[in-house]
Short mmCIF file of C-alpha atoms in Angstrom, two decimals:
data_model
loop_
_atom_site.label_atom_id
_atom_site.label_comp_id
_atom_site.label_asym_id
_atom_site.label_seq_id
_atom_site.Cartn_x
_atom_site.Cartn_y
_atom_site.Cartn_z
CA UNK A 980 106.40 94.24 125.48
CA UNK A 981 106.67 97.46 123.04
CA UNK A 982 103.92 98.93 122.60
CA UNK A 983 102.92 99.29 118.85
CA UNK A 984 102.59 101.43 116.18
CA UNK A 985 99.86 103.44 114.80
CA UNK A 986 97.94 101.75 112.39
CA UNK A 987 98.39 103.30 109.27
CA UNK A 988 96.78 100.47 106.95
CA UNK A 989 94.22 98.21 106.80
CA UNK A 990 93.48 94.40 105.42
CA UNK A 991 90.11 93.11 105.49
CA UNK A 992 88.50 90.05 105.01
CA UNK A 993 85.18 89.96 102.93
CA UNK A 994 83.74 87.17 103.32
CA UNK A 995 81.83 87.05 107.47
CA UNK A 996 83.27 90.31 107.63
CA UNK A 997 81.71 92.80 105.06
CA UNK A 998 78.92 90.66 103.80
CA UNK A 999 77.42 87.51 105.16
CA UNK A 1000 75.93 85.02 102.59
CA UNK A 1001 75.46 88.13 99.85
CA UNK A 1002 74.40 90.69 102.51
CA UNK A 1003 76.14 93.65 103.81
CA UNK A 1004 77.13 93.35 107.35
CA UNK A 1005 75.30 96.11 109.37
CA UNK A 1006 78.61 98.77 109.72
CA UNK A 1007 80.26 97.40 106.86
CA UNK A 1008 79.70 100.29 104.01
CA UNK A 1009 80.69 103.25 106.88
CA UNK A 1010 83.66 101.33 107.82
CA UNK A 1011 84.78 101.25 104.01
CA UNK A 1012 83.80 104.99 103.72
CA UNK A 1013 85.77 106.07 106.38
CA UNK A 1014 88.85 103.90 104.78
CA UNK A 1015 88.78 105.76 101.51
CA UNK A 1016 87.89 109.22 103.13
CA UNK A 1017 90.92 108.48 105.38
CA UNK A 1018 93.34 108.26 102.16
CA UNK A 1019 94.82 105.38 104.48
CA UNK A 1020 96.14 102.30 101.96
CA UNK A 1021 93.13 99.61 102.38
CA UNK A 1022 92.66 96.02 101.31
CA UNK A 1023 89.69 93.69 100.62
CA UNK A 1024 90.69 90.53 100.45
CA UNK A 1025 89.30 86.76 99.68
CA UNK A 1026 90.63 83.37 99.63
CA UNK A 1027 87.70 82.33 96.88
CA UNK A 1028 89.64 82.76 93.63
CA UNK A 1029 86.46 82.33 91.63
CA UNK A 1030 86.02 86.06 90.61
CA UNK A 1031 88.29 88.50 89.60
CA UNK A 1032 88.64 91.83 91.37
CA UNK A 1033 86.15 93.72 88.58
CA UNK A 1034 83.66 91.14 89.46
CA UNK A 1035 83.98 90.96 92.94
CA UNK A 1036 83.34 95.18 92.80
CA UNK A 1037 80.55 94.79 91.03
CA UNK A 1038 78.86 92.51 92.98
CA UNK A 1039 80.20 94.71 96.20
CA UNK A 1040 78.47 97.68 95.19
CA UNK A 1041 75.36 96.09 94.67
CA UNK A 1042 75.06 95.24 98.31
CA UNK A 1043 76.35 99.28 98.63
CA UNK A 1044 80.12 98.93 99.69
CA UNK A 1045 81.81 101.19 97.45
CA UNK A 1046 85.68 99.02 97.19
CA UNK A 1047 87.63 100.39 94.10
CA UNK A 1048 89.22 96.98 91.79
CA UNK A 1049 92.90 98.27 92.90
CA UNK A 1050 91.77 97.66 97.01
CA UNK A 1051 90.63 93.89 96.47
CA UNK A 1052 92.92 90.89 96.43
CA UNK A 1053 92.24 87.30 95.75
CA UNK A 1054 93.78 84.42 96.26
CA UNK A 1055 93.86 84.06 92.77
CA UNK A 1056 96.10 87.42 92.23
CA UNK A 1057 98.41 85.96 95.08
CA UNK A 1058 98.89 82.53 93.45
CA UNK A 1059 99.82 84.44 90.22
CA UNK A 1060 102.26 87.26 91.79
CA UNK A 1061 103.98 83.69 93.29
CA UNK A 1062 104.31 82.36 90.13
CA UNK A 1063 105.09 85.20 88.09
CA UNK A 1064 108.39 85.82 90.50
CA UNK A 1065 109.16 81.44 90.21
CA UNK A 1066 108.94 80.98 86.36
CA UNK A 1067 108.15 84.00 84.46
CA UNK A 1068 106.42 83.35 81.31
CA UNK A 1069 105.42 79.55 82.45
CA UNK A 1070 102.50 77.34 81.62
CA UNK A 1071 99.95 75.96 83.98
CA UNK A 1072 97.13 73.38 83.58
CA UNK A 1073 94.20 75.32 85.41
CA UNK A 1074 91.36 74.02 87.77
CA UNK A 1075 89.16 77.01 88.32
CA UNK A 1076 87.04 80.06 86.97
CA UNK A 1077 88.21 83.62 85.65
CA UNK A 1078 88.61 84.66 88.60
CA UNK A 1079 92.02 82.22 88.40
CA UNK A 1080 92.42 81.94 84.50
CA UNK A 1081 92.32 85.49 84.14
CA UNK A 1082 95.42 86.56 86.53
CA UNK A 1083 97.22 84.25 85.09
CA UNK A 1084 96.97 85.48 81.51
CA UNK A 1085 97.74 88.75 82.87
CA UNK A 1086 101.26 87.92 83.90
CA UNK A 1087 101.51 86.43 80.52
CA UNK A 1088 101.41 82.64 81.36
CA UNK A 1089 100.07 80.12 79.01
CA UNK A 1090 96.99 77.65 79.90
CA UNK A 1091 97.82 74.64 78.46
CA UNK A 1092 97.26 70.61 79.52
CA UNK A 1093 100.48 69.76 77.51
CA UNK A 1094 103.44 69.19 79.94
CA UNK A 1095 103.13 72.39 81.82
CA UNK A 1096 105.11 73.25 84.90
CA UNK A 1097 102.34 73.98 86.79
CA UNK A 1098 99.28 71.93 87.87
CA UNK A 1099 96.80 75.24 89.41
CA UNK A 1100 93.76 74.29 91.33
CA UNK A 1101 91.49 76.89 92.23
CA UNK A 1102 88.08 76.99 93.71
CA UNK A 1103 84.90 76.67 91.26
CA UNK A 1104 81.16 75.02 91.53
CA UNK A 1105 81.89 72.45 88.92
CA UNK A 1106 85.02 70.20 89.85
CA UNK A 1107 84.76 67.44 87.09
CA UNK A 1108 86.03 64.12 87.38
CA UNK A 1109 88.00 64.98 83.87
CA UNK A 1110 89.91 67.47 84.80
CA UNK A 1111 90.43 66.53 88.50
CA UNK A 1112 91.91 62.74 86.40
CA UNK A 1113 94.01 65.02 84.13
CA UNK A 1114 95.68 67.12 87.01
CA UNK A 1115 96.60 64.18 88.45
CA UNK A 1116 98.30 62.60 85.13
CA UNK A 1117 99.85 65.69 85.36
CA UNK A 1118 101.32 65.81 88.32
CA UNK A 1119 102.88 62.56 88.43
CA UNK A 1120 104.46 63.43 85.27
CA UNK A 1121 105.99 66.28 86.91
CA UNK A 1122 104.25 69.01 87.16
CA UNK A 1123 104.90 71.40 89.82
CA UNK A 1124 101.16 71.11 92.63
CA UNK A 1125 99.81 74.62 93.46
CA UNK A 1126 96.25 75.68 95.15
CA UNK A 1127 94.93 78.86 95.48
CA UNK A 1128 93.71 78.23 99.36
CA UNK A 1129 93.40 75.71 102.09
CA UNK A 1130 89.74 76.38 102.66
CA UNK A 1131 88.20 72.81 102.98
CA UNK A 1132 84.52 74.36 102.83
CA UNK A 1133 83.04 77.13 101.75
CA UNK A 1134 79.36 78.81 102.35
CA UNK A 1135 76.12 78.78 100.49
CA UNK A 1136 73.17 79.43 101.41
CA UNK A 1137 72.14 75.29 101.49
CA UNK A 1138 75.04 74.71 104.02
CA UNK A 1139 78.78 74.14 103.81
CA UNK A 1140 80.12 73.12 99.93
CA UNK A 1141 83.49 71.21 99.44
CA UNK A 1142 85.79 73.46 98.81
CA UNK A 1143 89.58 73.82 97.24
CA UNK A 1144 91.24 72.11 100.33
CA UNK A 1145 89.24 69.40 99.73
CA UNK A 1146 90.03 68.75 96.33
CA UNK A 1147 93.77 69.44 96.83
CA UNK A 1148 93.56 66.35 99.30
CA UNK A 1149 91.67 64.37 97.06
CA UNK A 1150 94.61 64.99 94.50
CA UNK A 1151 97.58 64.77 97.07
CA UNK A 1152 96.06 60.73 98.19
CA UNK A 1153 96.20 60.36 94.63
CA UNK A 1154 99.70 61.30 93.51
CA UNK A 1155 101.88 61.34 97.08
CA UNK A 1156 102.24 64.93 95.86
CA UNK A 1157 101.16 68.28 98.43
CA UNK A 1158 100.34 71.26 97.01
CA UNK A 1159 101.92 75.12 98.06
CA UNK A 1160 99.19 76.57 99.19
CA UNK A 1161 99.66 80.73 98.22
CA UNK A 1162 96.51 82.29 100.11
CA UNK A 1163 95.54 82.64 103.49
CA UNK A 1164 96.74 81.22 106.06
CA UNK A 1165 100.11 81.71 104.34
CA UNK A 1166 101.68 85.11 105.11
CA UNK A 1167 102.77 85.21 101.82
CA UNK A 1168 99.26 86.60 100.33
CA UNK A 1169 99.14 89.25 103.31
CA UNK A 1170 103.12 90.09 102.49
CA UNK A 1171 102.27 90.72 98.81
CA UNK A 1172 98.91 92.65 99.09
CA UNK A 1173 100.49 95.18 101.33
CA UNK A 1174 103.59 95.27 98.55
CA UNK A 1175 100.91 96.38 96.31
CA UNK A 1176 99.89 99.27 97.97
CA UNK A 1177 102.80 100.37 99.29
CA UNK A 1178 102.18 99.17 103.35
CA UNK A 1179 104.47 97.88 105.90
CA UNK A 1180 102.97 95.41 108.48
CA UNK A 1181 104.33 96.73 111.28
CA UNK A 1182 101.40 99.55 110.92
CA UNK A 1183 99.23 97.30 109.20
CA UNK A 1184 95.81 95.72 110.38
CA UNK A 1185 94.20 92.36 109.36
CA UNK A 1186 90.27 91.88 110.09
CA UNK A 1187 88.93 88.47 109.81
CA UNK A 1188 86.20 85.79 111.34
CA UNK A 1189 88.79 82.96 110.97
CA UNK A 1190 91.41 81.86 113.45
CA UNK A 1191 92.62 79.23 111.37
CA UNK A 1192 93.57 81.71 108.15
CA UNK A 1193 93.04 85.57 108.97
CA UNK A 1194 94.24 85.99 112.60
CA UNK A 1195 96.68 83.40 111.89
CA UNK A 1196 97.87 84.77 108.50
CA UNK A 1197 97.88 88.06 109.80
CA UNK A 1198 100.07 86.78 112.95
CA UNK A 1199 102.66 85.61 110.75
CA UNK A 1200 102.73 88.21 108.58
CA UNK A 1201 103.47 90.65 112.00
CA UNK A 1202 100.52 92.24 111.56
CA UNK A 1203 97.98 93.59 114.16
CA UNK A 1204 94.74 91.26 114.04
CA UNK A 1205 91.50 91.89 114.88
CA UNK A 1206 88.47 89.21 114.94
CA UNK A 1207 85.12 89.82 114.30
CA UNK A 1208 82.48 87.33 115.72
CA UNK A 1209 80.09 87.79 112.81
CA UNK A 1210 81.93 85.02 110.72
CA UNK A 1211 83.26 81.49 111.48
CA UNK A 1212 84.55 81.80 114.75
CA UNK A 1213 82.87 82.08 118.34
CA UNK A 1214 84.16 82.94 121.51
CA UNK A 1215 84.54 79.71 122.50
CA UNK A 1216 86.75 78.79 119.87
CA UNK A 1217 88.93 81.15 120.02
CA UNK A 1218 91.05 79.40 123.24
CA UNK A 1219 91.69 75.91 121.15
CA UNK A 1220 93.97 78.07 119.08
CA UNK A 1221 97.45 78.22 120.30
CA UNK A 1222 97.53 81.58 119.05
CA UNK A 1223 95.38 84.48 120.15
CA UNK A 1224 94.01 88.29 118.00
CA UNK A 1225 95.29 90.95 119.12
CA UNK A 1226 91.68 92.33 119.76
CA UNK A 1227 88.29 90.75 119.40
CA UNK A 1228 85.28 92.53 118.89
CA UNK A 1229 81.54 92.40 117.52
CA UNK A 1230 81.53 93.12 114.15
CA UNK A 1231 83.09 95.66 111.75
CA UNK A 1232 81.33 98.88 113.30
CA UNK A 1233 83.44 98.59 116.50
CA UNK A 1234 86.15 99.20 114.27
CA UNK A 1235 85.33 102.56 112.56
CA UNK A 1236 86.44 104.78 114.68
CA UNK A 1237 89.79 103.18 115.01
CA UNK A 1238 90.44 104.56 111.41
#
């Protein structure tokens, strides 16, 4: 098997990697530090679409990880870049938060509930039974089904919430209709963050504490994968996947002197 190549850049995932339930995962800020000292292109990324990058950097260097807006990439900015390169200058009927509405504006689509091409579900606290009835109108009147992520749950502090998975299947048993699914696992969010800063995966790295969307995303994507057990996953899960990391270790300190 060739061996491979220096690693050169780095993806990260934020949530069970860098911070855990709003706190900073011990290692977490000197791994970061070390990124930007290196000069190496770096990524943070997250499938919760909720926030936009600007938020999500505020709220990171409250906790004391210093991540500039350009390094972080949503799911939301991944669904949009997709869109953007199907129908430029489209309309979509929106499910979600800024986090969602706001990349879309910036590639200049229109939010509108009249006949638009898209139906785009994202992830927010407050699914209502409106809206969720109006996608689905939608959609069986033809408009095109996209979600931001697959993620069936999500965290809080209370325990597991429903997530935009969820909802997506909700809608698909409603209209016969599946959605494209543009964040993690799909390659396709790893393939476009490392477009925007200028990476190729074969000397790329993905971090995550999910089997089921970083390692695999990462896999697929040809990227070298690391998991961190300070997430989702155990070390007894990890051999129910078909699929294995390239390396599995602790947490994100084990990883700092590797950049």
């Amino acid at each position: 098997m060739a061996e491979r190549k220096p690693i050169e850049s780095w993806l990260t995932d934020m949530d069970g990697v860098l911070i855990h339930e709003g706190v900073p995962i011990p290692g977490a800020a000197e791994f970061i530090k070390r990124l930007r000292e290196s000069g190496r292109p770096f990524l943070v990324l997250t499938n919760n679409s909720i926030y936009t990058p600007r938020d999500l950097q505020a709220r990171l260097a409250r906790m004391g990880l210093d991540v500039p807006v350009d390094n972080i990439w949503t799911s939301a900015l991944a669904t949009a870049k997709f869109l953007e390169d199907q129908r430029p200058g489209g309309t979509a009927y929106v499910i979600g938060e800024a986090g969602m509405t706001t990349a879309l504006h910036d590639i200049g689509y229109i939010l509108t509930d009249h006949e638009p091409d898209y139906v785009v579900l994202g992830e927010t606290r407050t699914y209502s039974f409106e809206a969720l009835t109006r996608a689905i109108r939608l959609i069986n009147g033809g408009a095109r089904f996209i979600c931001t992520n697959p993620d069936e749950t999500g965290p809080s502090t209370e325990g597991p919430l429903p997530a935009t998975g969820a909802v997506a299947a909700l809608i698909t048993k409603a209209t016969g209709k599946a959605p494209y699914f543009a964040g993690k696992p799909n390659p396709l969010m790893m393939r476009t963050g490392l477009n925007a800063i200028g990476a190729h995966s074969e000397t790329s790295a993905m971090i995550g504490d999910r089997m089921d969307t970083d390692v695999l995303a990462g896999l697929e994507a040809g990227m070298e994968t690391f998991l961190v057990l300070t997430g989702v996953t155990t070390p007894g899960d990890v051999d129910r996947y078909p699929f294995r990391p390239s390396k599995i270790v602790d947490s994100i300190a084990d990883l700092i002197d590797r950049v």
